[in-house]
Each structure stands twice: as structure tokens, then as C-alpha cells.
């Protein structure tokens, strides 16, 4: 028996040796290095999880000290067409319909081939998140430009982006702890360059600065750049989209286009860099007005009854439910005196209808409850409280709206006085999403100006890329592109590893 044990022991050693060897040496016997994934937003996290799945070793780098980038902020959800959840709710949808919606929103821009990939893979992406990570994603909403309810989220304490990041991160952390050879996590690692071997035209090194600002070099054969967009960089907005420069943003301060600049220096084609999505309502924090970062005031605040008032007249000035670009234009034109700041006013009924969110905004000091008389004194409005009260009554009761707003719910009623309490916030247009970016092919490889891959082993996914949104991004489509193209890049790498 001891002899059998000995044989078994050597057998195990032998098998382990080949298993370990497999992860570093490919069939041609050459050394293989871990894939480097830059950026721990949803695109990077999806890629690393797919690589884990395919048993390909990876290193995940992020310049932040924690995971998730902008992806943790996403609040509406992730789109998918033809999912089991839609079937359960008897929603008839298909990748074809999703593609049509995407094309009409894109207004002639973007890459149809990539949009088709995103639509075709969308149900699979949702199923992957549900099955592999145990996420429910069982609630649906229909956002602007969608023919049917298509954006998925879970009923739970965490908003959708945070839920996704948490689940995908947990698995990576677990594996990294137990099998450090399979995946390494390197936070506080700011990538500054990627080097390509001129002879083989394959990526060879990633250069980054570590927590103590020391330069480090990582040898590799495959790099996925998933560093997000450039909404936080005033320099890049000035350069590529001067029409929106100076506007604050809902994006976190990590969103500075680092990956775009690195890839451009390697020969990548940057397309539609002037295509920026502006959201009309970001909260101005009265305690921190000048902050370039603004908390997003959800569209639902207006959808559920909120109106906009010009602080230099004390009057409404726009149909609040026009498309995002139109409302933005009106605010920028009408509220010049207040430097683009407008007042968002909601009724007690709207508050009741959207209670947990508004309570959250109140707790952050972004929304305040006050009688109309205080509204006038607080914001120095040039009209009297009784005048405002009668304007609100007129708005609530008139047959035809001055600005053709048709959808009126949760109005202020017909008994408004100077003592009536309302909820008030200061809002301003904000840079929300950058549609342009690096051109990629259907395998997520980075392309040059003649549509050839810039180098072997060079990939990009997520907001850094151009193609699936054209001139307007639909709600829920960004988280989706992260999962779809993050996984596609990983699978393409795995196949050739
Ligand atoms: C408030 C808000 C709400 C949103 N809601 C939704 C929604 O409901 N649905 C939807 O689909 N989309 C939504 N979006 C858009 C969506 O969240 C983003 O477009 C998406 O998360 C981008 O993911 P990403 O992985 O490409 O990049 P990110 O999540 O931004 O991650 C990029 C990461 O790269 C890191 N990085 C950057 N430069 C470097 C460097 N030089 N070296 C190392 N690391 C670097 C950053 O630190 C960051 O962690 C929302 C966006 C915002 C701001
Ligand atoms: C093995 O790796 C080398 C160098 O990275 C590469 O040139 C070669 O094509 C790879 N072979 C296979 C079969 O993947
Ligand atoms: C990760 O590990 C923790 C602690 O061991 C465990 O509770 C959790 O279920 C694991 N999650 C995954 C996704 O493996
Ligand atoms: C793009 O790459 C291809 C293949 O390497 C090359 O022939 C072509 O000249 C490149 N185009 C540009 C504009 O650099």
C-alpha cells in the first residue's frame, strides 16, 4: 500500500507540473505572460472574470485605491434584449429591435457591426451575470429611446452598478487570495505607457507608477485597456469638445482619458471625440459650489413632477420633459445670469412618489424643504411669494401648458400659498458620458486609421471605445457594452493563448 501511495504522490506532482506549466508556456514552448487588464470598472472586471473562467492568468491594474471606477455609480441598470426576465414579464423583444433602437438613437454615427454584436450578445451577458454571480436582475424599466422595457436591475439595497461591481470583484478577490498565480490585483497602479515590440508587432510591456510613485514594468503579451472615458478632464474636453468645456461632470475624478492618450500615441484611431452626452440636471451642492464633480439629479425627479425655475426671473422657462439636449440648451440660454444654474422645484406629492431617493438627496444637503416665502428670500428671487404661488396654481390647473408640457403628474394643486412647503434643489447641466473613443473591431482589438489592428495583443473595451452609441447613448447600454466587449476581448485572448 505505501508503494501505491508513493506512485499516487508522484502522479499528482507530475500532473500539477503540467498544469502549472500550461499556464506559462504555450504549445510552441515559448513563455507566456499573464494578461494585463488596465481598469477595474465593469469592462475590466468582466474581462478578468472571463479569463479566470478560461484558466488564463491575469493581472488587474487600477490607479485608484478601490475597485469600480464610474461603474459603481450606475443607477438605472443594464440592458438586454430577449432575456428570460423579459419573457417572464411578457415583454416581446429581440436583438433586431434593440439594434433598430440603437441605430435610430445613433443618428448615423457609430459602427453598425459593433452595435449588432452588442445586441446579439446582450441576453447572454445578462444570463452570465445571473448564473455565474447569482444576481437577480429581475426588474425592468423602459428608458428614453427604448421600444420596450429592456433595462435590468435587482430589487435590493445596492444600486445596479454597485451590485455588479461587488459581485464581480468578490470572485476575483477570492481567487487572487487562494491562487495568486491565476490573478493578481494591483491597486494604486497608474499606467503611463504600453510598449510594443517593433519586430514582432506584439505588445510587450506595461509601464506603471506604484503607490510610492516608483516606475514599474510588467512583461506581457496581451493588454486590455479598460480605463473609461474622459468626462472629468477639462483639458481633453477643451481640446476635443470645446462646446461643452467648462461644464462640471457626474463622472469620478479618475475619468481623465489616460488610456485614450496612451493608445493614440501607439497609433490608435480616435473617432467622434466631440460626441458628448450632457445631462441637464446635476446637483449643485450649496456647501461646495465650485466642485467640478456633481451628483446626478435623476431624470425621474422631473418625470415624477418636478419643474425648473429660472432664479433670475422666478419663472419656468422650458418643457422640463423635452429630450436631454433640448432641456440643456434652454438652461444654458435662459439661466446665463445665474451661470447655468436653475432651481428644481418639486411638490409634496412628488416627494411622496419618490421618497427614498429624495430623502437620500436631502440627507446629502442637495435638496431642501422650505415654504415658498423662504424660497424667495433664500434665492433672492425678483418676484413675490404670492406671485409664485399663483404661478404654481396656474401650472397645476391650466388646460394647455405654456411650454407644451403634456405629462403632468404630482402637481402643486389649486390651494398653493406663500406658506406652502416645496422641495428645492439647485441644478446645472453636466458632462455625463463620452460616446467617442478608440476604434475597435468585433474582437475588441484596437484599430489604426486604416482599420488594421495596431498591434497583436492590444485590446480595448468599455467607455474608452467608440462605436456602439453613435451620437447618443441609450440608458443601460454602457454597462452592457462593458460586459459584452470585456468578455469578447478575454475570449479572443484565451483562444490564442
Ligand atoms: C452617475 C452615473 C450614472 C450612470 N448610470 C448608468 C446606468 O444606469 N447604466 C449604464 O449602462 N451606464 C450608466 N452610466 C455610464 C457607465 O457607468 C459608464 O459608462 C461605465 O461604467 C464605464 O465603465 P468602464 O469599465 O469602461 O470604465 P470605469 O468604470 O470608469 O472604470 C475605469 C477604471 O480605469 C481606471 N483607470 C483610469 N486610468 C487609469 C490608468 N492610467 N492606470 C490605471 N487605471 C486607470 C480608473 O481608476 C477606473 O477605475 C452612468 C455613469 C454615471 C457617471
Ligand atoms: C506562443 O507564444 C509565442 C510568443 O508569445 C507566439 O509567437 C506563438 O504564436 C504562440 N503559439 C501559440 C500556438 O499560441
Ligand atoms: C468568496 O469567499 C468568501 C469568504 O470565503 C465567501 O463567503 C464567498 O461566498 C466567496 N464568493 C465567491 C463568489 O466565490
Ligand atoms: C495600420 O496598420 C497596417 C498594418 O500594420 C499598416 O499597413 C498601415 O499602414 C497602418 N495605417 C496607418 C494609418 O498607420
mmCIF file of N, CA, C and O in Angstrom, residues 11-58:
data_model
loop_
_atom_site.group_PDB
_atom_site.id
_atom_site.type_symbol
_atom_site.label_atom_id
_atom_site.label_comp_id
_atom_site.label_asym_id
_atom_site.label_seq_id
_atom_site.Cartn_x
_atom_site.Cartn_y
_atom_site.Cartn_z
ATOM 1 N N UNK A 11 2.405 10.865 -9.239
ATOM 2 C CA UNK A 11 1.444 11.158 -10.298
ATOM 3 C C UNK A 11 0.862 12.567 -10.116
ATOM 4 O O UNK A 11 0.785 13.362 -11.049
ATOM 5 N N UNK A 12 0.490 12.849 -8.858
ATOM 6 C CA UNK A 12 -0.076 14.172 -8.561
ATOM 7 C C UNK A 12 0.942 15.273 -8.871
ATOM 8 O O UNK A 12 0.629 16.279 -9.497
ATOM 9 N N UNK A 13 2.196 15.017 -8.449
ATOM 10 C CA UNK A 13 3.248 16.008 -8.698
ATOM 11 C C UNK A 13 3.404 16.248 -10.198
ATOM 12 O O UNK A 13 3.478 17.390 -10.674
ATOM 13 N N UNK A 14 3.401 15.143 -10.958
ATOM 14 C CA UNK A 14 3.589 15.227 -12.402
ATOM 15 C C UNK A 14 2.452 16.027 -13.053
ATOM 16 O O UNK A 14 2.681 16.938 -13.854
ATOM 17 N N UNK A 15 1.222 15.681 -12.668
ATOM 18 C CA UNK A 15 0.056 16.360 -13.241
ATOM 19 C C UNK A 15 0.085 17.855 -12.894
ATOM 20 O O UNK A 15 -0.110 18.711 -13.751
ATOM 21 N N UNK A 16 0.403 18.144 -11.615
ATOM 22 C CA UNK A 16 0.463 19.552 -11.193
ATOM 23 C C UNK A 16 1.499 20.296 -12.018
ATOM 24 O O UNK A 16 1.277 21.434 -12.437
ATOM 25 N N UNK A 17 2.628 19.643 -12.240
ATOM 26 C CA UNK A 17 3.686 20.287 -13.003
ATOM 27 C C UNK A 17 3.178 20.704 -14.387
ATOM 28 O O UNK A 17 3.363 21.831 -14.824
ATOM 29 N N UNK A 18 2.461 19.784 -15.042
ATOM 30 C CA UNK A 18 1.967 20.116 -16.381
ATOM 31 C C UNK A 18 0.887 21.185 -16.339
ATOM 32 O O UNK A 18 0.779 22.010 -17.236
ATOM 33 N N UNK A 19 0.095 21.131 -15.268
ATOM 34 C CA UNK A 19 -0.951 22.148 -15.135
ATOM 35 C C UNK A 19 -0.334 23.524 -14.978
ATOM 36 O O UNK A 19 -0.728 24.483 -15.633
ATOM 37 N N UNK A 20 0.655 23.636 -14.096
ATOM 38 C CA UNK A 20 1.314 24.913 -13.859
ATOM 39 C C UNK A 20 2.019 25.359 -15.141
ATOM 40 O O UNK A 20 1.937 26.513 -15.570
ATOM 41 N N UNK A 21 2.695 24.392 -15.791
ATOM 42 C CA UNK A 21 3.456 24.689 -16.987
ATOM 43 C C UNK A 21 2.516 25.252 -18.063
ATOM 44 O O UNK A 21 2.841 26.217 -18.747
ATOM 45 N N UNK A 22 1.316 24.668 -18.136
ATOM 46 C CA UNK A 22 0.373 25.104 -19.162
ATOM 47 C C UNK A 22 0.060 26.593 -19.067
ATOM 48 O O UNK A 22 -0.107 27.261 -20.081
ATOM 49 N N UNK A 23 0.028 27.071 -17.830
ATOM 50 C CA UNK A 23 -0.359 28.471 -17.722
ATOM 51 C C UNK A 23 0.758 29.429 -18.104
ATOM 52 O O UNK A 23 0.521 30.608 -18.248
ATOM 53 N N UNK A 24 1.947 28.956 -18.262
ATOM 54 C CA UNK A 24 3.008 29.892 -18.632
ATOM 55 C C UNK A 24 3.662 29.591 -19.973
ATOM 56 O O UNK A 24 4.336 30.428 -20.534
ATOM 57 N N UNK A 25 3.487 28.381 -20.479
ATOM 58 C CA UNK A 25 4.156 28.015 -21.720
ATOM 59 C C UNK A 25 3.092 27.585 -22.712
ATOM 60 O O UNK A 25 2.292 26.713 -22.415
ATOM 61 N N UNK A 26 3.054 28.205 -23.876
ATOM 62 C CA UNK A 26 2.054 27.771 -24.843
ATOM 63 C C UNK A 26 2.592 26.621 -25.678
ATOM 64 O O UNK A 26 3.712 26.160 -25.474
ATOM 65 N N UNK A 27 1.823 26.207 -26.669
ATOM 66 C CA UNK A 27 2.169 24.991 -27.410
ATOM 67 C C UNK A 27 3.528 25.073 -28.090
ATOM 68 O O UNK A 27 4.219 24.090 -28.241
ATOM 69 N N UNK A 28 3.909 26.271 -28.499
ATOM 70 C CA UNK A 28 5.180 26.377 -29.193
ATOM 71 C C UNK A 28 6.340 26.372 -28.204
ATOM 72 O O UNK A 28 7.486 26.515 -28.602
ATOM 73 N N UNK A 29 6.025 26.232 -26.921
ATOM 74 C CA UNK A 29 7.085 26.134 -25.926
ATOM 75 C C UNK A 29 7.604 27.485 -25.480
ATOM 76 O O UNK A 29 8.473 27.579 -24.634
ATOM 77 N N UNK A 30 7.036 28.588 -26.038
ATOM 78 C CA UNK A 30 7.523 29.905 -25.617
ATOM 79 C C UNK A 30 6.853 30.320 -24.323
ATOM 80 O O UNK A 30 5.728 29.928 -24.043
ATOM 81 N N UNK A 31 7.528 31.181 -23.591
ATOM 82 C CA UNK A 31 6.986 31.636 -22.327
ATOM 83 C C UNK A 31 5.765 32.522 -22.555
ATOM 84 O O UNK A 31 5.770 33.363 -23.447
ATOM 85 N N UNK A 32 4.692 32.330 -21.765
ATOM 86 C CA UNK A 32 3.523 33.186 -21.853
ATOM 87 C C UNK A 32 3.398 33.995 -20.567
ATOM 88 O O UNK A 32 3.554 33.453 -19.481
ATOM 89 N N UNK A 33 3.087 35.257 -20.696
ATOM 90 C CA UNK A 33 2.953 36.118 -19.523
ATOM 91 C C UNK A 33 1.487 36.398 -19.250
ATOM 92 O O UNK A 33 0.674 36.377 -20.164
ATOM 93 N N UNK A 34 1.158 36.693 -17.984
ATOM 94 C CA UNK A 34 -0.239 36.992 -17.671
ATOM 95 C C UNK A 34 -0.762 38.156 -18.511
ATOM 96 O O UNK A 34 -0.013 39.071 -18.857
ATOM 97 N N UNK A 35 -2.049 38.104 -18.804
ATOM 98 C CA UNK A 35 -2.719 39.192 -19.497
ATOM 99 C C UNK A 35 -2.785 40.381 -18.540
ATOM 100 O O UNK A 35 -3.075 40.204 -17.352
ATOM 101 N N UNK A 36 -2.525 41.589 -19.039
ATOM 102 C CA UNK A 36 -2.658 42.771 -18.187
ATOM 103 C C UNK A 36 -3.967 43.480 -18.521
ATOM 104 O O UNK A 36 -4.197 43.857 -19.673
ATOM 105 N N UNK A 37 -4.833 43.614 -17.524
ATOM 106 C CA UNK A 37 -6.093 44.330 -17.692
ATOM 107 C C UNK A 37 -5.977 45.649 -16.940
ATOM 108 O O UNK A 37 -5.712 45.657 -15.730
ATOM 109 N N UNK A 38 -6.151 46.757 -17.666
ATOM 110 C CA UNK A 38 -5.987 48.082 -17.054
ATOM 111 C C UNK A 38 -7.363 48.699 -16.821
ATOM 112 O O UNK A 38 -8.081 48.998 -17.769
ATOM 113 N N UNK A 39 -7.717 48.869 -15.545
ATOM 114 C CA UNK A 39 -9.015 49.462 -15.209
ATOM 115 C C UNK A 39 -9.945 48.438 -14.581
ATOM 116 O O UNK A 39 -10.175 47.374 -15.126
ATOM 117 N N UNK A 40 -10.463 48.773 -13.397
ATOM 118 C CA UNK A 40 -11.318 47.832 -12.672
ATOM 119 C C UNK A 40 -12.777 48.274 -12.691
ATOM 120 O O UNK A 40 -13.525 48.003 -11.764
ATOM 121 N N UNK A 41 -13.200 48.970 -13.753
ATOM 122 C CA UNK A 41 -14.625 49.202 -13.958
ATOM 123 C C UNK A 41 -15.263 47.926 -14.479
ATOM 124 O O UNK A 41 -14.619 46.867 -14.507
ATOM 125 N N UNK A 42 -16.510 48.031 -14.901
ATOM 126 C CA UNK A 42 -17.209 46.819 -15.308
ATOM 127 C C UNK A 42 -16.555 46.129 -16.506
ATOM 128 O O UNK A 42 -16.561 44.895 -16.594
ATOM 129 N N UNK A 43 -15.945 46.898 -17.427
ATOM 130 C CA UNK A 43 -15.299 46.282 -18.585
ATOM 131 C C UNK A 43 -14.107 45.426 -18.133
ATOM 132 O O UNK A 43 -13.980 44.257 -18.520
ATOM 133 N N UNK A 44 -13.236 45.993 -17.317
ATOM 134 C CA UNK A 44 -12.079 45.250 -16.826
ATOM 135 C C UNK A 44 -12.480 44.052 -15.966
ATOM 136 O O UNK A 44 -11.928 42.957 -16.095
ATOM 137 N N UNK A 45 -13.457 44.263 -15.105
ATOM 138 C CA UNK A 45 -13.889 43.181 -14.207
ATOM 139 C C UNK A 45 -14.506 42.022 -14.997
ATOM 140 O O UNK A 45 -14.292 40.853 -14.670
ATOM 141 N N UNK A 46 -15.271 42.345 -16.043
ATOM 142 C CA UNK A 46 -15.874 41.290 -16.856
ATOM 143 C C UNK A 46 -14.785 40.493 -17.556
ATOM 144 O O UNK A 46 -14.838 39.263 -17.613
ATOM 145 N N UNK A 47 -13.788 41.205 -18.078
ATOM 146 C CA UNK A 47 -12.698 40.527 -18.779
ATOM 147 C C UNK A 47 -11.934 39.597 -17.841
ATOM 148 O O UNK A 47 -11.665 38.441 -18.177
ATOM 149 N N UNK A 48 -11.589 40.092 -16.651
ATOM 150 C CA UNK A 48 -10.796 39.257 -15.733
ATOM 151 C C UNK A 48 -11.587 38.015 -15.335
ATOM 152 O O UNK A 48 -11.046 36.903 -15.284
ATOM 153 N N UNK A 49 -12.876 38.181 -15.087
ATOM 154 C CA UNK A 49 -13.681 37.005 -14.729
ATOM 155 C C UNK A 49 -13.752 36.000 -15.877
ATOM 156 O O UNK A 49 -13.732 34.792 -15.647
ATOM 157 N N UNK A 50 -13.826 36.496 -17.106
ATOM 158 C CA UNK A 50 -13.842 35.586 -18.250
ATOM 159 C C UNK A 50 -12.495 34.868 -18.381
ATOM 160 O O UNK A 50 -12.443 33.669 -18.659
ATOM 161 N N UNK A 51 -11.406 35.588 -18.133
ATOM 162 C CA UNK A 51 -10.081 34.962 -18.201
ATOM 163 C C UNK A 51 -9.950 33.873 -17.136
ATOM 164 O O UNK A 51 -9.414 32.788 -17.392
ATOM 165 N N UNK A 52 -10.473 34.158 -15.928
ATOM 166 C CA UNK A 52 -10.450 33.159 -14.850
ATOM 167 C C UNK A 52 -11.177 31.908 -15.301
ATOM 168 O O UNK A 52 -10.731 30.784 -15.092
ATOM 169 N N UNK A 53 -12.307 32.150 -15.927
ATOM 170 C CA UNK A 53 -13.117 31.088 -16.466
ATOM 171 C C UNK A 53 -12.349 30.228 -17.465
ATOM 172 O O UNK A 53 -12.460 29.015 -17.487
ATOM 173 N N UNK A 54 -11.545 30.891 -18.303
ATOM 174 C CA UNK A 54 -10.806 30.210 -19.364
ATOM 175 C C UNK A 54 -9.438 29.741 -18.877
ATOM 176 O O UNK A 54 -8.632 29.263 -19.669
ATOM 177 N N UNK A 55 -9.174 29.930 -17.564
ATOM 178 C CA UNK A 55 -7.919 29.485 -16.983
ATOM 179 C C UNK A 55 -6.700 30.166 -17.604
ATOM 180 O O UNK A 55 -5.680 29.532 -17.853
ATOM 181 N N UNK A 56 -6.844 31.449 -17.890
ATOM 182 C CA UNK A 56 -5.723 32.241 -18.405
ATOM 183 C C UNK A 56 -5.326 33.238 -17.310
ATOM 184 O O UNK A 56 -6.180 33.964 -16.804
ATOM 185 N N UNK A 57 -4.037 33.269 -16.934
ATOM 186 C CA UNK A 57 -3.624 34.139 -15.824
ATOM 187 C C UNK A 57 -3.707 35.628 -16.187
ATOM 188 O O UNK A 57 -3.494 35.997 -17.340
ATOM 189 N N UNK A 58 -4.025 36.463 -15.188
ATOM 190 C CA UNK A 58 -4.205 37.889 -15.441
ATOM 191 C C UNK A 58 -3.682 38.727 -14.292
ATOM 192 O O UNK A 58 -3.597 38.263 -13.154
#
